[in-house]
Amino acid sequence: MKYNEVTLIAEVILPVPVKSNFDYRVSAAYTDRIAVGSRVVVHFGKSKLYTGVVKRLYEQPEIGEHRQLKPIEDVPDDQPVLLPKQLELFEWMAFYYFCTEGEVLKASLPSGLKLESEAIVEWIDLEDWEDLDLDEPTYQLFSILHHQKVLTAKEVGEIWNINSPANRLRNLEARGLIRRGHRLQTGYKPKMIKFIRLAPEFQNDEALKEAFDSLTNAPRQEEVLMLVVSEWFQQNELQKAVLKKRVDGADSSIKSLVKKGILEEFEVKADRVAALEFKKKEKEITYTDEQAAALAKIRSSFEEKPTQPVLLHGVTGAGKTHLYIDLIREALDRGEDVLYLLPEIALTQQIIDKVKSEFGELVGVYHSRFNDAERVEIWQKVISGDFRVVIGVRSSIFVPFKNLGLIVVDEEHDTSFKQNEPNPRYHARDVAIYMAHLFGARVLLGSATPSFESYYNARLGKFTLVEIKNRAVKAELPALHIIDMREQRKKRLLKSYFSQPFLKAIDETLQRKEQGIIFQNRRGFVPWLTCMNCGHVPRCINCDITLTFHKRKGELRCHYCGYTDYEFSKCEQCGSYELKQQGIGTERIEEELQALFPEARIARMDLDTTRSRTGFLKLIRQFEEHQVDLLVGTQMVSKGLDFDNVTLVGVVEADLMLNFADFRAYEHAYQLLTQVSGRAGRSSKKGRVMIQTFLPDNPVLQVLQQPYGIFFDLESENRKQLHYPPFTRLIRIELRHKNQLFLEAQAEALRNILLPTFGKGLLGPEYPHVTRLRNEYRQVALLKITRGSNVKRLREILAARIDFYYRNAENKSMRIVVDVDPM
């Protein structure tokens, strides 16, 4: 190639935690297919294949051997899977959240679109392999490989019952007995359905008669042809699977008729995510004056200040969802797409039903409970424009909208919007605001209990504040009863963990054929077991945390790493059988309430009962149809549930939230108690909330039904004095290592590197409440950055300081996790 000739180069983002992107040469075969946002298959490292995405295309002169770039191996799609604005978003997220664009890419794409290669072992045609001097495991492998020709390294490991067979396979390859390689894993494949139809040349009476005459001695073929013809006259093809069900042994007859040319077999791509069923549109909603005024103010703000987010602060039951629906309709009328973010999709089926009843097939739902193939097809339907409204959890922030015009973040305060593990540790609300800036879209944040950050921004005028202070229709806020458990205990009125007023309220609710929600933010039967002889408490072998007892499954389980212990009938320290159950979880509450109210229909909603894809939906439907009287659950029951017949909400143990060791404890407790209380009395029926506590004078409980601003002002004073958000920005730095002494030494070394720049703004590193997780010890440092500081510059300095720390070779084994705006 001459010097003045040019080569097309693609800068490719790979789904790996490496800071830089990589350039690859685009061959002439792919120049017409490749574009920014296209998926490409490339070699990375010695032999591994990855699927990456093109960030940039550019031309440059061919400049000799030192610029020998690897070629792009394949461009698997006809259209890009990401759009340019999304790639801009990736770049911002990588900088803001201290990660790489590759990690953002890995988090964004459905698994079916981000393929990696897998190690394989290939058979070499050895005629005398059975005569070789082979050990038993190798002989077993060769016996299987001889027939299958190719095995993955994972399959070899399973045959040999070892985790890593690489060294042994390398030795076999060196002896010339096998060949090792890599191949790209199978990714998304369209679902194809086979159909049978009459061949064109037999679609006339004369030819058809001849066909039947030729089948006189083949009655089964004749029967199959008759069924196909009857469908053909109705202008329908017949599914092959249906035909096989209707005629015994039809498969061989179909093959014979296809071979004779009488029938044709063909495939049609099936839609895995065809429009979901939805209820008919609800009756028209009449707005209250307050709702109408709020909607007008939102529209006015969108018109006058389109780049400024709007915070809709409305009490529980204020009818915020109906306002969202009107604004979605207006966006669609303008030809815009809409993203509707919810904290947990499984908990908001009622909202999905409402939105789909309005907009039908334009609505797609995107969340992790769909399988990989379904998520790919949803992704494709968004990029093709079939889905104009997407309802989803935080991961749906990455869906490829072409003309995004409105983002609704419902329950914007919810901590589920924050990704904690792994990178990128992003907050979907904040990413939504930046994404809206890129698209020129409008943002509406909604909550009955806004986050301190959002409410503070509204107070400063950075957000437009719109408030609805009363419930819709004629519903009133439920009556609040704070039950002093100290007094109940002194008077010996407790039954297990339940006070007399609490049980009386449940009984009255059941007598009136109404429903109740019982809240306890701790799953399992009891939080821990204690040996009454020596005091030993069973703990996780991987984490510094007690094991939770799950009675129904008969196990002790760690809720951090999943470690499970089934041998707990006696103390592992002293052998005593006197093990006492301490505390109370949702499983025990369900059991004890069933004993106290044997006629009641009681169900439990927590992570243990809703693991399946349909588990939550089934529970919701049962509760909605009044097949359940009392619903016991964790914070799942606080979100998105709207039932007219719920008149009682009971909180078994409020002190769990109030005593949590975190500066946000009161904020989260206020939000959770307010949200769960809001499930009661959402119709004309009067609601009650019963909160059991040993701390009745706690300030959170005292202002629970006061205007939110009163609680905000009260808590803000403490935050301001201690320099916590929203008056500062936080960056959490966590160091992880298996060797505790090494961790302590390196934590001090990193502190010395950061201290000159950040001074008093650096707290720690020190051990957190849980010092060891998944066999790694942890120390945590906090950086407090005052508002008004050059945050961008401080981030650059922090990144440079961490890079400087890693230049020391012995520090490479230390894991440093940076979490911006931790929750």
Short mmCIF file of C-alpha atoms in Angstrom, two decimals, residues 21-420:
data_model
loop_
_atom_site.label_atom_id
_atom_site.label_comp_id
_atom_site.label_asym_id
_atom_site.label_seq_id
_atom_site.Cartn_x
_atom_site.Cartn_y
_atom_site.Cartn_z
CA ASN A 21 -10.32 2.42 24.00
CA PHE A 22 -8.64 0.55 21.15
CA ASP A 23 -8.17 1.19 17.45
CA TYR A 24 -8.90 -1.47 14.83
CA ARG A 25 -8.55 -1.48 11.08
CA VAL A 26 -11.77 -1.65 9.03
CA SER A 27 -11.40 -3.83 5.96
CA ALA A 28 -13.06 -2.87 2.68
CA ALA A 29 -15.68 -5.58 3.20
CA TYR A 30 -17.14 -3.71 6.19
CA THR A 31 -16.80 -0.04 5.22
CA ASP A 32 -20.38 0.15 3.94
CA ARG A 33 -21.87 -1.60 7.00
CA ILE A 34 -19.97 -0.06 9.89
CA ALA A 35 -21.06 3.12 11.65
CA VAL A 36 -20.71 4.87 14.99
CA GLY A 37 -22.61 2.70 17.48
CA SER A 38 -22.18 -0.54 15.48
CA ARG A 39 -21.30 -3.76 17.23
CA VAL A 40 -18.03 -5.27 16.05
CA VAL A 41 -16.21 -8.52 16.81
CA VAL A 42 -12.50 -8.02 17.48
CA HIS A 43 -9.51 -9.87 18.87
CA PHE A 44 -8.29 -8.55 22.23
CA GLY A 45 -5.13 -9.96 23.71
CA LYS A 46 -3.52 -13.05 22.24
CA SER A 47 -6.59 -14.92 21.11
CA LYS A 48 -9.74 -13.82 22.92
CA LEU A 49 -12.68 -12.43 20.96
CA TYR A 50 -14.94 -9.66 22.24
CA THR A 51 -17.95 -7.78 20.98
CA GLY A 52 -17.31 -4.06 21.23
CA VAL A 53 -19.03 -0.92 19.98
CA VAL A 54 -17.60 1.68 17.60
CA LYS A 55 -17.20 5.08 19.27
CA ARG A 56 -15.48 6.88 16.41
CA LEU A 57 -14.48 6.31 12.78
CA TYR A 58 -11.64 8.19 11.15
CA GLU A 59 -9.26 7.93 8.22
CA GLN A 60 -5.50 8.18 8.34
CA PRO A 61 -2.59 7.44 6.03
CA GLU A 62 -1.05 3.98 6.14
CA ILE A 63 2.21 4.67 7.97
CA GLY A 64 4.14 1.44 8.08
CA GLU A 65 4.62 -1.57 10.28
CA HIS A 66 4.52 0.27 13.62
CA ARG A 67 0.87 0.99 12.92
CA GLN A 68 -0.12 -2.61 12.21
CA LEU A 69 -3.62 -2.61 13.72
CA LYS A 70 -5.67 -5.74 14.20
CA PRO A 71 -8.60 -5.96 11.79
CA ILE A 72 -12.24 -6.01 12.73
CA GLU A 73 -13.35 -9.63 12.42
CA ASP A 74 -17.07 -9.07 11.88
CA VAL A 75 -19.88 -6.49 11.94
CA PRO A 76 -22.81 -8.67 13.05
CA ASP A 77 -25.70 -6.18 12.73
CA ASP A 78 -27.17 -4.20 9.85
CA GLN A 79 -27.91 -1.23 12.12
CA PRO A 80 -26.06 0.36 15.08
CA VAL A 81 -27.14 -0.85 18.52
CA LEU A 82 -26.20 2.45 20.22
CA LEU A 83 -26.71 6.03 19.16
CA PRO A 84 -24.16 8.89 19.27
CA LYS A 85 -25.80 10.63 22.23
CA GLN A 86 -25.56 7.43 24.24
CA LEU A 87 -21.85 7.26 23.56
CA GLU A 88 -21.56 10.84 24.82
CA LEU A 89 -23.40 9.70 27.95
CA PHE A 90 -20.95 6.81 28.39
CA GLU A 91 -18.00 9.21 28.28
CA TRP A 92 -19.56 11.48 30.92
CA MET A 93 -20.48 8.54 33.18
CA ALA A 94 -16.96 7.12 32.98
CA PHE A 95 -15.52 10.44 34.17
CA TYR A 96 -18.16 11.26 36.78
CA TYR A 97 -18.34 7.80 38.36
CA PHE A 98 -14.62 6.90 38.23
CA CYS A 99 -14.94 3.94 35.90
CA THR A 100 -14.22 3.14 32.27
CA GLU A 101 -16.38 3.45 29.17
CA GLY A 102 -16.02 -0.30 28.81
CA GLU A 103 -17.62 -0.85 32.21
CA VAL A 104 -20.49 1.46 31.25
CA LEU A 105 -20.90 -0.47 27.99
CA LYS A 106 -20.96 -3.76 29.88
CA ALA A 107 -23.68 -2.45 32.20
CA SER A 108 -25.76 -1.03 29.37
CA LEU A 109 -26.09 -3.68 26.69
CA PRO A 110 -28.31 -6.74 27.14
CA SER A 111 -26.21 -9.86 27.66
CA GLY A 112 -27.29 -11.21 24.29
CA LEU A 113 -25.46 -8.32 22.57
CA LYS A 114 -22.18 -8.37 24.54
CA LEU A 115 -20.51 -11.62 23.62
CA GLU A 116 -17.08 -12.87 24.61
CA SER A 117 -15.16 -15.83 23.32
CA GLU A 118 -14.84 -19.04 25.26
CA ALA A 119 -11.87 -21.38 25.37
CA ILE A 120 -12.42 -24.61 23.42
CA VAL A 121 -10.63 -27.92 22.94
CA GLU A 122 -10.68 -29.50 19.48
CA TRP A 123 -10.17 -33.16 18.57
CA ILE A 124 -7.16 -34.10 16.46
CA ASP A 125 -7.84 -37.19 14.40
CA LEU A 126 -5.65 -39.70 16.25
CA GLU A 127 -6.33 -43.20 14.97
CA ASP A 128 -4.35 -44.91 17.72
CA TRP A 129 -5.39 -42.73 20.65
CA GLU A 130 -6.75 -45.75 22.56
CA ASP A 131 -3.25 -47.28 22.56
CA LEU A 132 -1.62 -44.20 24.08
CA ASP A 133 -0.40 -44.26 27.68
CA LEU A 134 -3.11 -42.02 29.15
CA ASP A 135 -4.20 -41.54 32.72
CA GLU A 136 -7.85 -42.19 33.56
CA PRO A 137 -9.08 -38.51 33.40
CA THR A 138 -7.38 -37.97 30.03
CA TYR A 139 -8.74 -41.24 28.62
CA GLN A 140 -12.23 -40.21 29.77
CA LEU A 141 -11.81 -36.83 28.06
CA PHE A 142 -10.60 -38.39 24.80
CA SER A 143 -13.51 -40.84 24.79
CA ILE A 144 -15.97 -37.93 24.84
CA LEU A 145 -13.93 -35.65 22.57
CA HIS A 146 -13.57 -38.41 19.96
CA HIS A 147 -17.36 -38.35 19.45
CA GLN A 148 -18.16 -34.65 20.01
CA LYS A 149 -15.02 -33.23 18.29
CA VAL A 150 -15.21 -29.92 20.23
CA LEU A 151 -15.63 -29.22 23.96
CA THR A 152 -15.46 -25.97 25.90
CA ALA A 153 -12.86 -25.60 28.64
CA LYS A 154 -15.73 -25.34 31.11
CA GLU A 155 -17.08 -28.71 29.94
CA VAL A 156 -13.62 -30.22 30.31
CA GLY A 157 -13.43 -28.89 33.86
CA GLU A 158 -16.76 -30.57 34.64
CA ILE A 159 -15.54 -33.88 33.17
CA TRP A 160 -12.37 -33.72 35.28
CA ASN A 161 -14.16 -32.17 38.28
CA ILE A 162 -11.66 -29.28 38.51
CA ASN A 163 -12.19 -25.52 38.27
CA SER A 164 -9.27 -24.66 35.99
CA PRO A 165 -8.12 -27.29 33.47
CA ALA A 166 -5.89 -24.87 31.52
CA ASN A 167 -2.48 -26.20 32.65
CA ARG A 168 -3.37 -29.82 31.99
CA LEU A 169 -4.80 -28.92 28.56
CA ARG A 170 -1.68 -26.91 27.76
CA ASN A 171 0.46 -29.99 28.40
CA LEU A 172 -1.74 -32.14 26.16
CA GLU A 173 -1.48 -29.55 23.39
CA ALA A 174 2.32 -29.49 23.75
CA ARG A 175 2.30 -33.27 23.20
CA GLY A 176 0.29 -32.76 20.00
CA LEU A 177 -2.76 -34.60 21.34
CA ILE A 178 -5.33 -31.80 21.18
CA ARG A 179 -5.75 -28.35 19.72
CA ARG A 180 -6.87 -25.38 21.86
CA GLY A 181 -8.62 -22.27 20.59
CA HIS A 182 -11.38 -19.73 21.13
CA ARG A 183 -14.80 -19.22 19.63
CA LEU A 184 -17.44 -16.56 20.12
CA GLN A 185 -20.22 -17.67 22.43
CA THR A 186 -23.65 -18.04 20.92
CA GLY A 187 -25.59 -14.85 21.46
CA TYR A 188 -29.06 -13.64 20.64
CA LYS A 189 -30.93 -15.61 18.02
CA PRO A 190 -34.36 -14.67 16.71
CA LYS A 191 -37.11 -17.09 17.66
CA MET A 192 -38.23 -18.83 14.49
CA ILE A 193 -41.51 -20.73 14.07
CA LYS A 194 -41.83 -23.36 11.34
CA PHE A 195 -44.89 -23.27 9.07
CA ILE A 196 -46.22 -25.59 6.38
CA ARG A 197 -48.06 -24.45 3.26
CA LEU A 198 -49.20 -25.80 -0.08
CA ALA A 199 -46.55 -25.42 -2.80
CA PRO A 200 -47.57 -22.86 -5.50
CA GLU A 201 -47.69 -25.42 -8.31
CA PHE A 202 -50.32 -27.41 -6.39
CA GLN A 203 -52.58 -24.45 -5.67
CA ASN A 204 -55.04 -25.33 -8.46
CA ASP A 205 -57.76 -27.97 -8.52
CA GLU A 206 -56.25 -30.21 -11.18
CA ALA A 207 -52.78 -30.42 -9.63
CA LEU A 208 -54.27 -30.86 -6.17
CA LYS A 209 -56.46 -33.75 -7.40
CA GLU A 210 -53.39 -35.45 -8.89
CA ALA A 211 -51.56 -35.02 -5.58
CA PHE A 212 -54.36 -36.70 -3.63
CA ASP A 213 -54.58 -39.50 -6.22
CA SER A 214 -50.86 -40.18 -5.77
CA LEU A 215 -51.36 -40.64 -2.01
CA THR A 216 -53.95 -43.41 -2.17
CA ASN A 217 -51.55 -45.84 -0.51
CA ALA A 218 -50.27 -43.26 2.00
CA PRO A 219 -53.27 -42.47 4.25
CA ARG A 220 -51.20 -40.53 6.83
CA GLN A 221 -49.75 -38.26 4.14
CA GLU A 222 -53.23 -37.84 2.70
CA GLU A 223 -54.54 -36.76 6.13
CA VAL A 224 -51.73 -34.23 6.54
CA LEU A 225 -52.32 -32.79 3.07
CA MET A 226 -56.06 -32.50 3.76
CA LEU A 227 -55.41 -30.42 6.89
CA VAL A 228 -52.98 -28.14 5.06
CA VAL A 229 -55.41 -27.65 2.18
CA SER A 230 -58.27 -26.79 4.53
CA GLU A 231 -56.07 -24.11 6.11
CA TRP A 232 -54.94 -22.90 2.67
CA PHE A 233 -58.54 -22.28 1.61
CA GLN A 234 -58.86 -20.03 4.68
CA GLN A 235 -55.71 -18.18 3.51
CA ASN A 236 -53.77 -19.36 6.54
CA GLU A 237 -50.51 -21.23 6.87
CA LEU A 238 -50.37 -23.99 9.42
CA GLN A 239 -47.77 -24.15 12.15
CA LYS A 240 -45.76 -27.34 11.88
CA ALA A 241 -46.03 -27.91 15.65
CA VAL A 242 -49.85 -27.64 15.47
CA LEU A 243 -49.97 -30.05 12.55
CA LYS A 244 -47.84 -32.57 14.43
CA LYS A 245 -50.21 -32.37 17.41
CA ARG A 246 -53.28 -32.95 15.25
CA VAL A 247 -51.90 -35.94 13.33
CA ASP A 248 -49.99 -38.72 15.05
CA GLY A 249 -46.67 -39.36 13.38
CA ALA A 250 -47.08 -36.34 11.09
CA ASP A 251 -43.36 -35.53 11.07
CA SER A 252 -42.33 -38.23 8.59
CA SER A 253 -45.38 -37.54 6.41
CA ILE A 254 -44.49 -33.85 6.25
CA LYS A 255 -40.93 -34.71 5.22
CA SER A 256 -42.23 -36.99 2.44
CA LEU A 257 -44.69 -34.38 1.12
CA VAL A 258 -41.99 -31.69 1.16
CA LYS A 259 -39.61 -34.02 -0.66
CA LYS A 260 -42.31 -34.65 -3.31
CA GLY A 261 -42.73 -30.89 -3.74
CA ILE A 262 -46.39 -30.90 -2.68
CA LEU A 263 -45.76 -28.94 0.55
CA GLU A 264 -43.29 -26.23 1.49
CA GLU A 265 -41.72 -25.71 4.89
CA PHE A 266 -40.67 -22.18 5.86
CA GLU A 267 -39.83 -20.17 8.96
CA VAL A 268 -41.22 -16.91 10.31
CA LYS A 269 -39.54 -14.79 12.97
CA ALA A 270 -41.64 -14.81 16.14
CA ASP A 271 -41.94 -11.86 18.49
CA ARG A 272 -40.88 -12.80 22.02
CA VAL A 273 -42.14 -9.48 23.35
CA ALA A 274 -45.38 -9.07 21.49
CA ALA A 275 -47.62 -6.48 23.10
CA LEU A 276 -48.48 -7.61 26.59
CA GLU A 277 -52.06 -7.92 27.64
CA PHE A 278 -53.45 -4.84 29.29
CA LYS A 279 -56.71 -3.75 30.81
CA LYS A 280 -59.06 -1.43 29.03
CA LYS A 281 -58.61 2.27 29.58
CA GLU A 282 -59.87 3.46 32.90
CA LYS A 283 -62.70 5.93 33.12
CA GLU A 284 -61.75 9.54 32.57
CA ILE A 285 -60.15 11.17 35.60
CA THR A 286 -61.50 14.44 36.89
CA TYR A 287 -58.72 16.52 38.39
CA THR A 288 -59.06 18.39 41.62
CA ASP A 289 -58.28 22.11 41.46
CA GLU A 290 -54.93 21.40 43.11
CA GLN A 291 -54.01 18.71 40.57
CA ALA A 292 -55.05 20.94 37.66
CA ALA A 293 -52.94 23.81 39.03
CA ALA A 294 -49.95 21.48 39.45
CA LEU A 295 -50.26 20.22 35.87
CA ALA A 296 -50.47 23.77 34.57
CA LYS A 297 -47.35 24.76 36.52
CA ILE A 298 -45.41 21.76 35.17
CA ARG A 299 -46.40 22.64 31.59
CA SER A 300 -45.45 26.27 32.15
CA SER A 301 -42.04 25.31 33.53
CA PHE A 302 -41.39 22.93 30.63
CA GLU A 303 -42.28 25.72 28.21
CA GLU A 304 -40.36 28.55 29.87
CA LYS A 305 -37.39 26.60 31.29
CA PRO A 306 -37.21 23.36 29.27
CA THR A 307 -33.75 22.43 30.57
CA GLN A 308 -34.71 22.77 34.24
CA PRO A 309 -35.96 19.62 36.02
CA VAL A 310 -39.33 19.80 37.74
CA LEU A 311 -39.80 18.24 41.18
CA LEU A 312 -43.40 17.17 41.74
CA HIS A 313 -43.85 16.79 45.49
CA GLY A 314 -47.27 15.30 46.15
CA VAL A 315 -48.51 13.44 49.20
CA THR A 316 -49.19 9.70 48.88
CA GLY A 317 -52.43 9.23 46.96
CA ALA A 318 -52.23 12.69 45.35
CA GLY A 319 -52.79 11.25 41.86
CA LYS A 320 -49.30 11.95 40.51
CA THR A 321 -49.52 9.00 38.08
CA HIS A 322 -52.45 10.59 36.25
CA LEU A 323 -50.41 13.75 35.73
CA TYR A 324 -47.56 11.67 34.34
CA ILE A 325 -49.94 10.01 31.87
CA ASP A 326 -51.19 13.36 30.56
CA LEU A 327 -47.63 14.61 30.09
CA ILE A 328 -46.64 11.36 28.34
CA ARG A 329 -49.59 11.77 25.95
CA GLU A 330 -48.50 15.32 25.12
CA ALA A 331 -44.91 14.17 24.45
CA LEU A 332 -46.15 11.43 22.10
CA ASP A 333 -48.33 13.97 20.28
CA ARG A 334 -45.16 16.01 19.70
CA GLY A 335 -43.52 12.95 18.14
CA GLU A 336 -41.21 12.40 21.13
CA ASP A 337 -40.20 9.25 23.00
CA VAL A 338 -40.68 8.83 26.74
CA LEU A 339 -38.72 7.06 29.47
CA TYR A 340 -40.66 6.30 32.66
CA LEU A 341 -38.30 5.21 35.43
CA LEU A 342 -39.55 3.28 38.45
CA PRO A 343 -37.44 2.00 41.36
CA GLU A 344 -38.39 -1.69 41.12
CA ILE A 345 -40.39 -2.88 38.16
CA ALA A 346 -41.71 -5.98 39.90
CA LEU A 347 -43.32 -3.77 42.53
CA THR A 348 -45.18 -1.46 40.18
CA GLN A 349 -47.37 -3.70 38.05
CA GLN A 350 -50.37 -1.48 38.75
CA ILE A 351 -48.62 1.53 37.23
CA ILE A 352 -47.61 -0.53 34.21
CA ASP A 353 -51.25 -1.54 33.76
CA LYS A 354 -52.37 2.10 33.92
CA VAL A 355 -49.83 3.31 31.36
CA LYS A 356 -50.46 0.40 28.98
CA SER A 357 -54.20 0.92 29.21
CA GLU A 358 -53.61 4.43 27.84
CA PHE A 359 -50.95 3.82 25.19
CA GLY A 360 -51.24 0.11 24.40
CA GLU A 361 -48.68 -1.32 21.99
CA LEU A 362 -46.49 1.79 22.12
CA VAL A 363 -45.42 0.79 25.63
CA GLY A 364 -42.47 -1.51 26.34
CA VAL A 365 -41.29 -2.74 29.71
CA TYR A 366 -37.56 -3.26 30.31
CA HIS A 367 -36.09 -4.99 33.34
CA SER A 368 -33.86 -7.84 34.46
CA ARG A 369 -36.65 -10.39 34.90
CA PHE A 370 -36.91 -10.69 31.14
CA ASN A 371 -34.47 -13.24 29.73
CA ASP A 372 -31.56 -12.19 27.53
CA ALA A 373 -33.33 -12.77 24.22
CA GLU A 374 -36.41 -10.81 25.33
CA ARG A 375 -34.27 -7.87 26.46
CA VAL A 376 -32.51 -7.82 23.08
CA GLU A 377 -35.85 -7.69 21.27
CA ILE A 378 -37.12 -4.88 23.51
CA TRP A 379 -33.88 -3.02 22.76
CA GLN A 380 -34.43 -3.53 19.03
CA LYS A 381 -38.05 -2.38 19.23
CA VAL A 382 -36.98 0.87 20.92
CA ILE A 383 -34.30 1.63 18.36
CA SER A 384 -36.72 0.83 15.52
CA GLY A 385 -39.39 3.10 17.01
CA ASP A 386 -41.98 0.38 17.73
CA PHE A 387 -41.84 1.17 21.45
CA ARG A 388 -42.25 4.90 22.07
CA VAL A 389 -42.72 4.66 25.84
CA VAL A 390 -40.41 2.51 27.96
CA ILE A 391 -41.22 1.72 31.58
CA GLY A 392 -38.22 0.39 33.39
CA VAL A 393 -35.84 0.26 36.31
CA ARG A 394 -32.48 2.01 36.49
CA SER A 395 -30.90 -0.09 33.70
CA SER A 396 -33.47 1.23 31.21
CA ILE A 397 -31.59 4.55 31.30
CA PHE A 398 -29.36 2.97 28.62
CA VAL A 399 -32.14 2.04 26.16
CA PRO A 400 -31.43 3.63 22.71
CA PHE A 401 -34.10 6.30 22.17
CA LYS A 402 -33.86 8.21 18.91
CA ASN A 403 -36.01 11.19 19.91
CA LEU A 404 -36.22 11.29 23.68
CA GLY A 405 -38.48 14.16 24.79
CA LEU A 406 -39.56 13.36 28.37
CA ILE A 407 -38.10 11.45 31.31
CA VAL A 408 -40.30 10.74 34.32
CA VAL A 409 -38.47 9.53 37.45
CA ASP A 410 -41.16 8.27 39.82
CA GLU A 411 -40.28 7.85 43.51
CA GLU A 412 -37.06 9.70 42.73
CA HIS A 413 -35.91 9.39 46.36
CA ASP A 414 -35.74 5.60 46.24
CA THR A 415 -32.32 4.08 46.90
CA SER A 416 -32.99 1.37 44.28
CA PHE A 417 -32.05 3.93 41.64
CA LYS A 418 -28.47 3.75 42.90
CA GLN A 419 -26.22 1.01 41.50
CA ASN A 420 -23.94 -0.23 44.29
#
